[in-house]
Coordinates of C-alpha atoms in Angstrom, one line a residue:
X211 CA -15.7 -62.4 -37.7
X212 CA -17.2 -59.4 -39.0
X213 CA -15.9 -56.8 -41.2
X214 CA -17.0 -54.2 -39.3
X215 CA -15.4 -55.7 -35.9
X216 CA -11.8 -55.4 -37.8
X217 CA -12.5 -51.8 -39.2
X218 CA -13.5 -50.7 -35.5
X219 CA -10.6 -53.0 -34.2
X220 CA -8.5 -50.8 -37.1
X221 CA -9.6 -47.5 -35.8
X222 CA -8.3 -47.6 -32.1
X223 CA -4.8 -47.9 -33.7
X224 CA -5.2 -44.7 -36.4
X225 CA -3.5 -41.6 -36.2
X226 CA -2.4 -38.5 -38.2
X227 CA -0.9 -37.8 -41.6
X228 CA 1.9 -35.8 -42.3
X229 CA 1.8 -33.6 -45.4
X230 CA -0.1 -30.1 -46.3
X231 CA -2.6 -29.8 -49.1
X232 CA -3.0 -26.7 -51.0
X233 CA -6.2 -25.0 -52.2
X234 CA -6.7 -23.9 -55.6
X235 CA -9.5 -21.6 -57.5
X236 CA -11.6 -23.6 -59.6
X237 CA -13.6 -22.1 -62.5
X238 CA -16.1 -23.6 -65.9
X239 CA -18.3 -26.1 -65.8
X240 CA -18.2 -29.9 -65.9
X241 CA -21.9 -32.1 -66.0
X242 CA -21.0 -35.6 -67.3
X243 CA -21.2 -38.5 -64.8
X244 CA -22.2 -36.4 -62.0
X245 CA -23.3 -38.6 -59.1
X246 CA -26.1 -38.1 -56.7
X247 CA -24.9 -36.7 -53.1
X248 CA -26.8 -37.4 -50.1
X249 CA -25.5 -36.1 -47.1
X250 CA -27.0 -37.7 -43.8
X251 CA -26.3 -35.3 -41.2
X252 CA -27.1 -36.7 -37.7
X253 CA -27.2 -34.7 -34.3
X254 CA -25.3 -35.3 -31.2
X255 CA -24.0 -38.8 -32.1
X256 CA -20.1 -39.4 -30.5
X257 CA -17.2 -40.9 -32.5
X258 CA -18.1 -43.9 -30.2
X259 CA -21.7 -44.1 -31.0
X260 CA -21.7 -46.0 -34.2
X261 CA -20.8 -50.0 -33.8
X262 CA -18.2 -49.9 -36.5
X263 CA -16.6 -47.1 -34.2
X264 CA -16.7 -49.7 -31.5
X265 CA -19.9 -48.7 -30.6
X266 CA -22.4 -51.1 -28.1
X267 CA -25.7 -50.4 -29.9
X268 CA -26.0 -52.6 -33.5
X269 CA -26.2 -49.8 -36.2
X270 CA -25.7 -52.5 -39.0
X271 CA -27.0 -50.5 -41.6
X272 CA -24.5 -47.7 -41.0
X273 CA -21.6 -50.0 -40.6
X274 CA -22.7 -51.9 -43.8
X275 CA -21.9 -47.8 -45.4
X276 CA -18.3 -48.4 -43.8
X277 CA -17.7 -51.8 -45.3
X278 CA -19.0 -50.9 -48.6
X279 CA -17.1 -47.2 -48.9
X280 CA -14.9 -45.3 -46.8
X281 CA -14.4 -44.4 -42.9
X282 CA -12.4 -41.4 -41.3
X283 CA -11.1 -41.6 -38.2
X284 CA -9.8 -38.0 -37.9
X285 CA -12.8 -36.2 -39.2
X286 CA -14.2 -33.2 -37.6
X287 CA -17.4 -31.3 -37.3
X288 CA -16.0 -27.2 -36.8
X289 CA -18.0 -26.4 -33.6
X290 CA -19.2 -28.8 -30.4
X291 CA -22.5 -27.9 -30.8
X292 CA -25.2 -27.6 -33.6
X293 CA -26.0 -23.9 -35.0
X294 CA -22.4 -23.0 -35.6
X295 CA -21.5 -26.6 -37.3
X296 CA -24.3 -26.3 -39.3
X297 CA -23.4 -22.8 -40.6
X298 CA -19.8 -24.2 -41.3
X299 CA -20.7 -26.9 -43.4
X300 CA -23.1 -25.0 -45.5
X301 CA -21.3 -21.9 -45.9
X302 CA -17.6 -22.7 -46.0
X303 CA -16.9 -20.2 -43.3
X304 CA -16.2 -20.7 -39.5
X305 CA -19.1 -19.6 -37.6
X306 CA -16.9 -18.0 -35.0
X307 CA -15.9 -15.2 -37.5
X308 CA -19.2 -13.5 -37.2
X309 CA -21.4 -12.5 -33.9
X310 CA -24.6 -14.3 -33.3
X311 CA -23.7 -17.6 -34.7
X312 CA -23.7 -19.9 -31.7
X313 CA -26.8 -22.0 -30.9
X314 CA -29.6 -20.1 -32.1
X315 CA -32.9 -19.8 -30.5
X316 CA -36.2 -20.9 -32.2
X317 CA -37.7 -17.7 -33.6
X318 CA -33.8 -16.7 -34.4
X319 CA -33.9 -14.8 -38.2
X320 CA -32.2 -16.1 -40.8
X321 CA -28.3 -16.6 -40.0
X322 CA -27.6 -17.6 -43.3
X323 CA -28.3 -14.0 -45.5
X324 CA -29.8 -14.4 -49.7
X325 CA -26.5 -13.9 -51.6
X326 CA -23.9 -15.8 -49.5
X327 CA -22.1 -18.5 -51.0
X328 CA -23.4 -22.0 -50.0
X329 CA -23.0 -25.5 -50.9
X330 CA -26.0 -26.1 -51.9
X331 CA -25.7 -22.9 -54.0
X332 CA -22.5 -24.8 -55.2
X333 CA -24.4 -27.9 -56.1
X334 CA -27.1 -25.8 -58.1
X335 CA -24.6 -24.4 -60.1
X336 CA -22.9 -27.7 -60.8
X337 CA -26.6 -28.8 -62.4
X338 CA -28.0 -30.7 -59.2
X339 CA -31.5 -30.6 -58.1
X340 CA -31.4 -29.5 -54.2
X341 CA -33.2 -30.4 -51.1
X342 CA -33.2 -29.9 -47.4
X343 CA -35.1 -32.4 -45.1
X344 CA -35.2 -32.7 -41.1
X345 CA -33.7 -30.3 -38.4
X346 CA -32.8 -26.8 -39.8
X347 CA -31.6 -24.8 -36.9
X348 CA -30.6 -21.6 -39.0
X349 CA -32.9 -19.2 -38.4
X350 CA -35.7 -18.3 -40.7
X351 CA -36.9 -14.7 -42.0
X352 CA -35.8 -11.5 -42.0
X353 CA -34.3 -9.3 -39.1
X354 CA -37.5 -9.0 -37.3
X355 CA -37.9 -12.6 -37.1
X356 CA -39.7 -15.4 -38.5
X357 CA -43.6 -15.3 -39.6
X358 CA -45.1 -18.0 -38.4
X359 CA -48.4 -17.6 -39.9
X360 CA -47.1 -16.4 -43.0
X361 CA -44.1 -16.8 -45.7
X362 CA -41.1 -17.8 -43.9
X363 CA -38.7 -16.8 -45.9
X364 CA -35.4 -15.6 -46.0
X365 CA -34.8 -19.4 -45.4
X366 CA -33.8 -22.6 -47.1
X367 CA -35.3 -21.3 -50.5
X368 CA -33.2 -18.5 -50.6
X369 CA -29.9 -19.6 -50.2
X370 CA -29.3 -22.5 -52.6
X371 CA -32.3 -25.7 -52.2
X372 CA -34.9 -26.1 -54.7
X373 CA -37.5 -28.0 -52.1
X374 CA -37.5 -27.9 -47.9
X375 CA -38.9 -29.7 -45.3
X376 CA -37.6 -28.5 -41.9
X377 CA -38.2 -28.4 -38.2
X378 CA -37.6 -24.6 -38.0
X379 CA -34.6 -25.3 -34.9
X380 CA -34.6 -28.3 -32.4
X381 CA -37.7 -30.8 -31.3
X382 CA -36.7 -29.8 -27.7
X383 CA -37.4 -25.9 -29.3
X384 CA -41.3 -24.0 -29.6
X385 CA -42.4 -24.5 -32.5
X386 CA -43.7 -27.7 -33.1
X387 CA -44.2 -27.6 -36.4
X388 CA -42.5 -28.4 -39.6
X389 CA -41.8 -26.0 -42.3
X390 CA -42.6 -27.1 -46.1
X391 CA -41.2 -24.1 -48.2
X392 CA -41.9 -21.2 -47.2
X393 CA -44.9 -22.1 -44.5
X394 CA -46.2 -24.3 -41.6
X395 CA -47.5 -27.4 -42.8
X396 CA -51.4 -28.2 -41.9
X397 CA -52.0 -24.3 -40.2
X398 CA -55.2 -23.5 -39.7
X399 CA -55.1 -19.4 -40.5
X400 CA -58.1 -18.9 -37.5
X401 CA -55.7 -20.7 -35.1
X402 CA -52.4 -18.8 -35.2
X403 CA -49.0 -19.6 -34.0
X404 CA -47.5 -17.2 -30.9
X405 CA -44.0 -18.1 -29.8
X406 CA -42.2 -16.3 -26.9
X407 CA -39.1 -17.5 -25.4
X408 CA -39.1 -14.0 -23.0
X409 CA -42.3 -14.8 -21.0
X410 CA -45.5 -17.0 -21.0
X411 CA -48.2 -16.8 -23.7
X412 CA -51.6 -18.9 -24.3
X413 CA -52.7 -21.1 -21.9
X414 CA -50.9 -24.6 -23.1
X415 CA -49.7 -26.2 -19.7
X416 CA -46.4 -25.8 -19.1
X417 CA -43.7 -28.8 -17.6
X418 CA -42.7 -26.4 -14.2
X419 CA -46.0 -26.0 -13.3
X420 CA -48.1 -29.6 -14.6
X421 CA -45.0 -32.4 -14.2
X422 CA -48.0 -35.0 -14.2
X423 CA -48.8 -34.3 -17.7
X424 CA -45.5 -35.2 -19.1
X425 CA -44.3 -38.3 -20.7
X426 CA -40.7 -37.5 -20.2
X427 CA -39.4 -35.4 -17.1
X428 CA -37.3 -32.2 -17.6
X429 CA -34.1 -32.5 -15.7
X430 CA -33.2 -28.7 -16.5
X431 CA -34.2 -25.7 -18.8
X432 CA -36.6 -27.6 -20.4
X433 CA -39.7 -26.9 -18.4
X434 CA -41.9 -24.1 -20.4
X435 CA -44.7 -25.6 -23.5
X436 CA -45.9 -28.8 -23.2
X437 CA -46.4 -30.4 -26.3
X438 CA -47.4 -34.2 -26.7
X439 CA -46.3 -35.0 -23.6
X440 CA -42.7 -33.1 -23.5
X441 CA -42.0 -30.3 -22.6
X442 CA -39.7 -27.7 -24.4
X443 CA -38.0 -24.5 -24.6
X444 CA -39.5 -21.6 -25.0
X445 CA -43.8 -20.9 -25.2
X446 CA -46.0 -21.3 -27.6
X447 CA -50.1 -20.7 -28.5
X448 CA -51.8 -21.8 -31.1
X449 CA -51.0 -24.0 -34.3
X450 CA -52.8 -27.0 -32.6
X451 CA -53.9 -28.6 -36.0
X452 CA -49.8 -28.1 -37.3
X453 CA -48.1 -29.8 -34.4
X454 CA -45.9 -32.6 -34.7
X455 CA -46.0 -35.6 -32.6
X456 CA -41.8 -36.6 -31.9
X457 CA -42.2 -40.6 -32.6
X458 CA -43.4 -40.0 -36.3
X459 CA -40.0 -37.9 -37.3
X460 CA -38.1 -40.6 -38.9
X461 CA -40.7 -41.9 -40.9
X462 CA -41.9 -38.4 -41.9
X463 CA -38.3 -37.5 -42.7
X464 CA -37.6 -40.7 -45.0
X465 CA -40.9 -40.3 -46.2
X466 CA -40.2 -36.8 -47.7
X467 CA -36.9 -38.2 -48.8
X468 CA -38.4 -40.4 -51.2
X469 CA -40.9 -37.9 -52.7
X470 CA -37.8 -35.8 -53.6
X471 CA -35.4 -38.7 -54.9
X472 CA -37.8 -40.4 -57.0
X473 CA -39.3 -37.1 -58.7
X474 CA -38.5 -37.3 -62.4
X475 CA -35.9 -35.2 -63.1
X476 CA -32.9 -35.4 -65.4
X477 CA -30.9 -33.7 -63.1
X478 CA -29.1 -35.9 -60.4
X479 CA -30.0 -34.7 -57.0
X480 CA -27.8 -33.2 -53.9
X481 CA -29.9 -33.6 -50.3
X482 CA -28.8 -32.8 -47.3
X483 CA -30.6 -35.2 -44.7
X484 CA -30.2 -33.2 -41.2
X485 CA -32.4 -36.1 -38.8
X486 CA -33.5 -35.0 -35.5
X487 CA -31.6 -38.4 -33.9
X488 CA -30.4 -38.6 -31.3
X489 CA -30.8 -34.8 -30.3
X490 CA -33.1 -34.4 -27.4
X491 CA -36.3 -35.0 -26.4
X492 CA -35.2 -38.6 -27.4
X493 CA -38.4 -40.1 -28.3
X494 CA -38.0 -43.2 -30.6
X495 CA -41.2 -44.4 -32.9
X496 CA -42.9 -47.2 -30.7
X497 CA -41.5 -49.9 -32.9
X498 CA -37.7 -49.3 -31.9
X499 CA -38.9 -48.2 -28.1
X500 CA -37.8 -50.4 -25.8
X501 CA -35.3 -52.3 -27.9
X502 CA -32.0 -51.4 -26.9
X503 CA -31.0 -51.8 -23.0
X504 CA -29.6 -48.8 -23.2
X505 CA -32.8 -46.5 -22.7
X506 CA -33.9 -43.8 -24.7
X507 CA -31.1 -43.1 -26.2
X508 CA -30.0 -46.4 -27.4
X509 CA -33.6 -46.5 -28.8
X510 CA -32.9 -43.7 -31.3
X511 CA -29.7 -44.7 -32.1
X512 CA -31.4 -47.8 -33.5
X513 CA -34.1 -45.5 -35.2
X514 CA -31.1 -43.5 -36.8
X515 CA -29.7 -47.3 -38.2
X516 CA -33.2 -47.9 -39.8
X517 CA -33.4 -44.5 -41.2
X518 CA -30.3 -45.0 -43.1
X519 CA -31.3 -48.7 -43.8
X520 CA -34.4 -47.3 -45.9
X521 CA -32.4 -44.9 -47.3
X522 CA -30.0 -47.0 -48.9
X523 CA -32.6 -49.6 -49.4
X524 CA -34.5 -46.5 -51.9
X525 CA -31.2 -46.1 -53.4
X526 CA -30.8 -49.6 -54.5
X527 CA -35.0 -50.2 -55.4
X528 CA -34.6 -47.0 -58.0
X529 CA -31.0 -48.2 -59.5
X530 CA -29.0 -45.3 -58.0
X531 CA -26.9 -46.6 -55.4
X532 CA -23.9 -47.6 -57.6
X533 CA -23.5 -43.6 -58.5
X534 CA -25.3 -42.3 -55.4
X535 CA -22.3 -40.5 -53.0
X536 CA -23.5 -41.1 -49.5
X537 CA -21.9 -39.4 -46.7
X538 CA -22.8 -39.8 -42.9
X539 CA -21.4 -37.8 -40.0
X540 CA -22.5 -36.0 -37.1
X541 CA -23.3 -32.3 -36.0
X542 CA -21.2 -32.0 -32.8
X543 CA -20.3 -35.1 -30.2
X544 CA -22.3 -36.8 -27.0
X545 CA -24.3 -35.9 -24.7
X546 CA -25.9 -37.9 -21.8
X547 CA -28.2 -35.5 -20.0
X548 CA -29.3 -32.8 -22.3
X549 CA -32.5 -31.3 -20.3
X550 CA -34.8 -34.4 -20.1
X551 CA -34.7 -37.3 -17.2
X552 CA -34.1 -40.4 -19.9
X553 CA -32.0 -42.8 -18.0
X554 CA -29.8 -41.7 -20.8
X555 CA -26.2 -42.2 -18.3
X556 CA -28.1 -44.4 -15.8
X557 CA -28.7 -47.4 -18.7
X558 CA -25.1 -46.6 -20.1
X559 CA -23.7 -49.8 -19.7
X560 CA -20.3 -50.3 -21.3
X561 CA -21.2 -48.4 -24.5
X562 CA -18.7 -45.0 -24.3
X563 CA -20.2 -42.6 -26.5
X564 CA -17.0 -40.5 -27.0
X565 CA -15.5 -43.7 -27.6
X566 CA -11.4 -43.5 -26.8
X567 CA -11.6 -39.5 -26.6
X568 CA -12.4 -37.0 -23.7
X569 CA -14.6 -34.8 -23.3
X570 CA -18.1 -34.3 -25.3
X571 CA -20.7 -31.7 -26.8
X572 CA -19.9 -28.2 -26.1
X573 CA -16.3 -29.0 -24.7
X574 CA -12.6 -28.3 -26.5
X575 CA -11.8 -31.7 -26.0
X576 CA -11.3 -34.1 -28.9
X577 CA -14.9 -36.1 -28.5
X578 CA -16.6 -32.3 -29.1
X579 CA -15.7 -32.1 -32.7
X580 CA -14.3 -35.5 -33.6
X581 CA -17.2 -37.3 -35.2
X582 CA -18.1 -40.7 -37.6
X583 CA -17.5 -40.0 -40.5
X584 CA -18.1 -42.1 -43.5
X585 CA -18.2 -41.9 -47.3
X586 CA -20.1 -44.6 -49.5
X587 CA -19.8 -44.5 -53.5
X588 CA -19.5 -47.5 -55.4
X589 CA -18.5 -46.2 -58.4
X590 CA -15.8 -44.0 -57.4
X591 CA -14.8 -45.5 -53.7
X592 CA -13.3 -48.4 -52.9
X593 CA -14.7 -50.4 -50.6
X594 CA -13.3 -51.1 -46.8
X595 CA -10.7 -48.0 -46.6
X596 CA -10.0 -46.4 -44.3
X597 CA -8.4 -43.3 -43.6
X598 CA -6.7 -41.1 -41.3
X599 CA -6.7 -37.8 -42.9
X600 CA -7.6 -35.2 -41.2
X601 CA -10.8 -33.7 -42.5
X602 CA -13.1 -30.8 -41.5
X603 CA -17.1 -30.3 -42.8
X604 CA -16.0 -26.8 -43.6
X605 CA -14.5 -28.7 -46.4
X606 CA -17.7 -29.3 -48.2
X607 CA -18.1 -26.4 -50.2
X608 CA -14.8 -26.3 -51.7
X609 CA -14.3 -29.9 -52.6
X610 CA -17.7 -30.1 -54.5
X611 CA -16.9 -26.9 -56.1
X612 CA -13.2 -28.3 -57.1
X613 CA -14.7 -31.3 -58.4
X614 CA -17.4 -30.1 -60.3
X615 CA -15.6 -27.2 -61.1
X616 CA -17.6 -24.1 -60.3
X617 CA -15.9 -21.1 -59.1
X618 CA -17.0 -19.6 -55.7
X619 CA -16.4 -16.4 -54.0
X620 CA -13.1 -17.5 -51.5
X621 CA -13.7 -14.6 -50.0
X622 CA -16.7 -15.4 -47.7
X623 CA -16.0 -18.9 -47.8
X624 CA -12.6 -18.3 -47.1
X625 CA -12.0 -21.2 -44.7
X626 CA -13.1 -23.7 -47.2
X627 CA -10.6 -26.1 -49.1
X628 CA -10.5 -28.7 -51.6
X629 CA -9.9 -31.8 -50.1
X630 CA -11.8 -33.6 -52.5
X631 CA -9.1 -36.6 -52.8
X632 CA -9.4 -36.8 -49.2
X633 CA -12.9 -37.3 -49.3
X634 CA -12.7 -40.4 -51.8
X635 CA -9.9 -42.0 -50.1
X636 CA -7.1 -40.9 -52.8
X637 CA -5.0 -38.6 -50.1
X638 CA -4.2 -40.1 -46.7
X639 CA -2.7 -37.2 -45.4
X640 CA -5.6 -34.2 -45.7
X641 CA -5.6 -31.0 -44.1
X642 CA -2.4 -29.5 -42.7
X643 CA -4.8 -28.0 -39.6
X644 CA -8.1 -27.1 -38.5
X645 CA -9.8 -25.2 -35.7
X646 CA -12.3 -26.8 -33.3
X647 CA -14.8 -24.4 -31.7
X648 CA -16.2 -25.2 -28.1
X649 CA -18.4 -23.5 -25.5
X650 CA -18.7 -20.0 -25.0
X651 CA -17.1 -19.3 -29.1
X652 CA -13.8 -20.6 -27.3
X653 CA -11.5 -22.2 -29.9
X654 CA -8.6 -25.0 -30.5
X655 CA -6.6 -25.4 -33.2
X656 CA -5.5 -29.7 -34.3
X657 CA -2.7 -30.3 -36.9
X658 CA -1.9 -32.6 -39.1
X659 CA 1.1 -33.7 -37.2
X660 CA -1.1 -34.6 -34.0
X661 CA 0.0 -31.8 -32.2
X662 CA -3.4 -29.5 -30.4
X663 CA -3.2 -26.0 -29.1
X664 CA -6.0 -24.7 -26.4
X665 CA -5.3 -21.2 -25.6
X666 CA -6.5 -19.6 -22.1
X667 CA -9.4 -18.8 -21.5
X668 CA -11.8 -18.1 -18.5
X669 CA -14.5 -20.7 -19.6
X670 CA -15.1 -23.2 -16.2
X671 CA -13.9 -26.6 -15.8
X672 CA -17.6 -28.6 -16.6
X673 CA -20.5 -27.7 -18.5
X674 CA -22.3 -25.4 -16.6
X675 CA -25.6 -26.6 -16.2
X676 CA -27.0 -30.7 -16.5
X677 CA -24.3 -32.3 -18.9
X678 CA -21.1 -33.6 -16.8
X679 CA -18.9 -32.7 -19.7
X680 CA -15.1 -31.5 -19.0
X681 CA -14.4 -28.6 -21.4
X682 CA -11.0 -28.7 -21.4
X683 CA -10.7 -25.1 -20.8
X684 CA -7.8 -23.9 -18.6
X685 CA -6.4 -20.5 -17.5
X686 CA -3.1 -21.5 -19.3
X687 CA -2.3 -22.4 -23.1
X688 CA -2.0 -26.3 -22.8
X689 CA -0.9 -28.2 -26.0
X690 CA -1.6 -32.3 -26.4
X691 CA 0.1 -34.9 -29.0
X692 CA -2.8 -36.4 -29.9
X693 CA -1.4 -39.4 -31.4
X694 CA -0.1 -40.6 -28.2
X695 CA -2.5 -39.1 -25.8
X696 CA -5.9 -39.0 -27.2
X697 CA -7.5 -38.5 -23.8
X698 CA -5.2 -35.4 -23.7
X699 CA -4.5 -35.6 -19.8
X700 CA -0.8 -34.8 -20.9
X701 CA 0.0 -31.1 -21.2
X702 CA 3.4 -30.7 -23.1
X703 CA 3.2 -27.0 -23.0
X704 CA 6.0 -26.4 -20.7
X705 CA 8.3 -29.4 -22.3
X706 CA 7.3 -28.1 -25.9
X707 CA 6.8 -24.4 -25.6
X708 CA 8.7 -24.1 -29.8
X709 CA 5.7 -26.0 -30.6
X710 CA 3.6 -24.1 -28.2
X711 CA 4.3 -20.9 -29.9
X712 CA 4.4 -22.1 -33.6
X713 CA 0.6 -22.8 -33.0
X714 CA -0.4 -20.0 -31.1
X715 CA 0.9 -17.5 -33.9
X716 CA -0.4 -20.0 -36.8
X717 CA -3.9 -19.9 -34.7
X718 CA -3.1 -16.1 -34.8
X719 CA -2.9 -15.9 -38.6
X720 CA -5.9 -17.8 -39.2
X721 CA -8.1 -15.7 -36.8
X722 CA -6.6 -12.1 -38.8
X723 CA -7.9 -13.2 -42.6

C-alpha cells in the first residue's frame, strides 16, 4: 500500500506529549547554510481535508510533502478564522491581545503598524530575501484607510517583505484587484476605484437585485458587487481594466512565485505563499472544474494539490529542493457553506473535512484551530516522521529567530517561542500549552497533557448565520481530555474540577502579561 495510507492510518492513533519547553533570548548573527523557507499558507482547509490526513479528495502532491519530510498531528493555527491567524503567525503575538484584530473588512487600514516585530522582519535580519504572494487580509494604509488609486502603503513593504503581490483581503471581498507593491496592478488613473461596504456606489449590478447574472448563487451576506459572475461583499466602482477574474488565481499566484524564486540573488529567499484555496467564492481554473465529485470545493482542493505540485516541481528544476524548508498548513479549519450556494455539503460524500474532530471555522472546538501541518527539508528532516507535539503558528517568529539567531523584541512578540526542534522533528513533546481563539474573540486554552479548558461564555450554540458549525460555547467552564475524547462530547468539569481550576488560573496568567 501506500505510504501515505499508513501515515494517515498513523494519525488517528496520535496523541499528546508530556514535557514543557522553555524559551530562551537569542542574540548575533549566524548566515552559513541557511536554507530557503517557503511557507504555503492555505485558507479554510480542515485537519481532514488533506488525503494523507485521511482525506477523500487525492492531494498527491501534498502527501508526497508528508512522505518526504514531517507531519504534525497536534498542530494549531491560534484563531478559527483568518485575520487574527494571520496576524499571529506574522507577528508572534495573539491577536486577541489588541481590539480590532478579528476578521477585517476590505478597505480595513493596516493592522500590522511600521516598527512591529515580524517574521518576516526576522528573516531579513537573518540575510533572507522576503516575499509575500496571494491573500493578504491585513489591512493596508494608514488610519484613514487604504488608497486605492494611489500608494497603498503602510502594508506588506513596511513591515519586513522585500516584494508583494496580494489580494488586498478575501476574493469573496470588494476589491477585485491585486496589489503589486505599493499599487493596483493594470489601473487605469481616468477609471478610479470606489469601495464602500456602508451603502451602494456606481452602478455595477449587484447579486440581491440581478440573481440572473451570477455564475454562483449567494446563499447569505454575499449579495452586494458583482464581479465576473460572483457576487461579493461590500460595493465597488470603477477599476474595470484592474479586475481579477477568480479561475486565473492559482496560476497567477505560482506564476509570481517563480519570478521571485528564480531572481538572481545570493541571498536564499523566505516566502510566505498565502493561496486563496479553498476560501470562498470557490471557483477552480476550468481545467480542475468538474473533477472531483465532490463539487466546488473538491475542485479547489485539487487546484491547491497542483499548486503545491508546481511548486515543488520549481524547487527541484532550479536545484533548491534539497535545502529548500517547505512548510504547509492552514489558516483556520472547514467550512461547508460560507455565503455562496456550491453544493459544497450536498456533494460531501464520505469525505469529513474536520476529519476525527468536532466542530469547524469560527468554533472553540478542536477542528477550528487544529490544522495539517507538514514540514519538508531534505537536508535537515528526515523523511516519514511524524509527530505529536503540540505546536502553534505563533511559534514562527521565535523558532526562526532562535535558529538563525537574531534577537527580537519579546516584548510585543511576547507569545512567541522557540520550538524550533519541534519543527524539525527533534522534540516530540513541544509546547507545554496554547490558546485557541474562536468566534466572537472567545478563547480556549489545550495542554500538552491533553487536557482543554473552555470558559463561559454567552456566545450561542451554532454559528449564527449559514455555516452549521457547533462552537462549543457553553454558559459553564467545561474541560475535555483530548486524548480520549477528541470529539469532546465528554465534559469532566464536575469529575475534575483540580484540573478545572489549574487551567482556568494558568489561562488567567497568560491573559495578564
Amino acid at each position: 500500500m501506500k505510504k501515505s495510507y499508513w501515515l494517515g492510518c498513523l494519525i488517528l492513533l496520535a496523541g499528546f506529549g508530556c514535557s514543557q519547553k522553555q524559551v530562551g533570548k537569542t542574540t548575533g548573527g549566524d548566515k552559513q547554510n541557511k536554507p530557503n523557507v517557503l511557507l504555503i499558507y492555505t485558507d479554510d482547509v480542515g485537519y481532514g481535508d488533506i488525503a494523507v490526513y485521511g482525506g477523500k479528495v487525492p492531494t498527491p502532491h501534498i502527501d508526497k510533502l508528508a512522505e518526504d519530510g514531517l507531519l504534525f498531528t497536534n498542530a494549531y493555527a491560534t484563531a478559527a478564522t483568518c485575520t487574527p491567524s494571520r496576524y499571529s503567525l506574522l507577528t508572534g503575538e495573539y491577536a486577541w491581545r489588541a481590539k480590532g484584530r478579528g476578521v477585517a473588512p476590505g478597505d480595513a487600514s493596516a493592522l500590522i503598524k511600521p516598527g512591529m516585530e515580524t517574521l518576516p522582519s526576522v528573516m531579513q535580519s537573518a540575510g533572507y530575501r522576503t516575499a509575500v504572494i496571494g491573500k493578504w487580509h491585513l489591512g493596508l494604509g494608514g488610519e484613514e484607510g487604504p488608497d486605492w488609486n494611489g500608494a497603498l502603503k503602510p502594508g506588506p513593504l513596511e513591515i519586513g517583505f522585500d516584494y508583494s503581490f496580494i489580494i488586498p483581503a478575501t476574493g469573496d471581498r470588494v476589491p477585485t484587484v491585486f496589489v503589486e507593491d505599493h499599487h493596483v496592478v493594470g489601473l487605469d488613473p481616468n477609471d478610479p476605484i470606489e469601495v464602500s461596504y456602508r451603502k451602494k456606489i456606481g452602478d455595477r449590478p449587484t447579486g440581491k437585485e440581478h440573481p440572473e447574472q451570477l455564475k454562483m448563487m449567494w446563499s447569505h451576506g454575499h449579495n452586494h458587487t458583482i464581479v465576473n459572475g460572483v457576487s461579493r461583499i461590500g460595493y465597488m466602482s470603477g477599476g474595470e481594466s484592474a479586475l481579477w477574474r477568480d479561475e486565473d488565481f492559482a496560476q497567477t499566484f505560482v506564476d509570481k512565485a517563480a519570478s521571485f524564486i528564480t531572481e538572481e540573488s545570493e541571498k536564499p529567499f523566505f516566502m510566505y505563499f498565502s493561496t486563496h484555496d479553498i476560501h470562498v467564492p470557490r471557483i477552480a481554473n476550468e481545467q480542475f472544474q468538474g473533477t472531483t465529485g465532490l463539487g466546488p470545493r473538491g475542485d479547489v482542493i485539487a487546484q491547491l494539490d497542483w499548486t503545491v505540485g508546481e511548486l515543488m516541481k520549481l524547487l527541484k528544476a532550479n536545484g533548491m529542493e534539497e535545502n529548500t524548508m517547505v512548510i504547509f498548513s492552514s489558516d483556520n479549519g472547514p467550512v461547508l457553506d460560507d455565503g455562496y450556494e456550491d453544493e459544497a455539503r450536498e456533494k460531501l460524500g464520505d469525505h469529513q473535512p474536520w476529519g476525527t474532530l468536532s466542530g469547524g471555522k469560527y468554533s472553540a472546538l478542536e477542528a477550528g484551530t487544529r490544522v495539517p501541518f507538514i514540514v519538508k527539508w531534505p537536508k535537515g528532516i528526515k523523511a516519514g516522521t511524524i509527530s505529536n507535539a503540540l505546536f502553534s503558528q505563533v511559534d514562527m517568529l521565535g523558532s526562526m529567530a532562535a535558529h538563525f539567531k537574531v534577537a527580537y523584541n519579546q516584548e510585543q512578540a511576547v507569545d512567541t517561542q522557540d520550538a524550533w526542534e519541534s519543527l524539525v522533528g527533534n522534540d516530540q513533546d513541544g509546547r507545554y500549552a496554547l490558546v485557541q481563539e474562536a468566534l466572537f474573540s472567545n478563547l480556549a486554552y489545550v495542554r500538552q497533557d491533553g487536557y482543554k479548558f473552555i470558559p463561559g461564555n454567552k456566545g450561542p450554540k451554532m454559528v449564527p448565520w449559514g455555516p452549521k458549525i457547533e462552537t462549543g460555547f457553553s454558559k459553564e467552564d467545561q474541560l475535555f481530555d483530548l486524548k480520549l475524547d477528541t470529539k469532546e462530547k465528554m465534559d469532566l468539569s464536575k469529575a475534575k474540577p483540580e484540573v478545572l481550576k489549574e487551567m482556568k488560573n494558568e489561562l488567567e496568567s497568560i491573559i495578564g502579561k
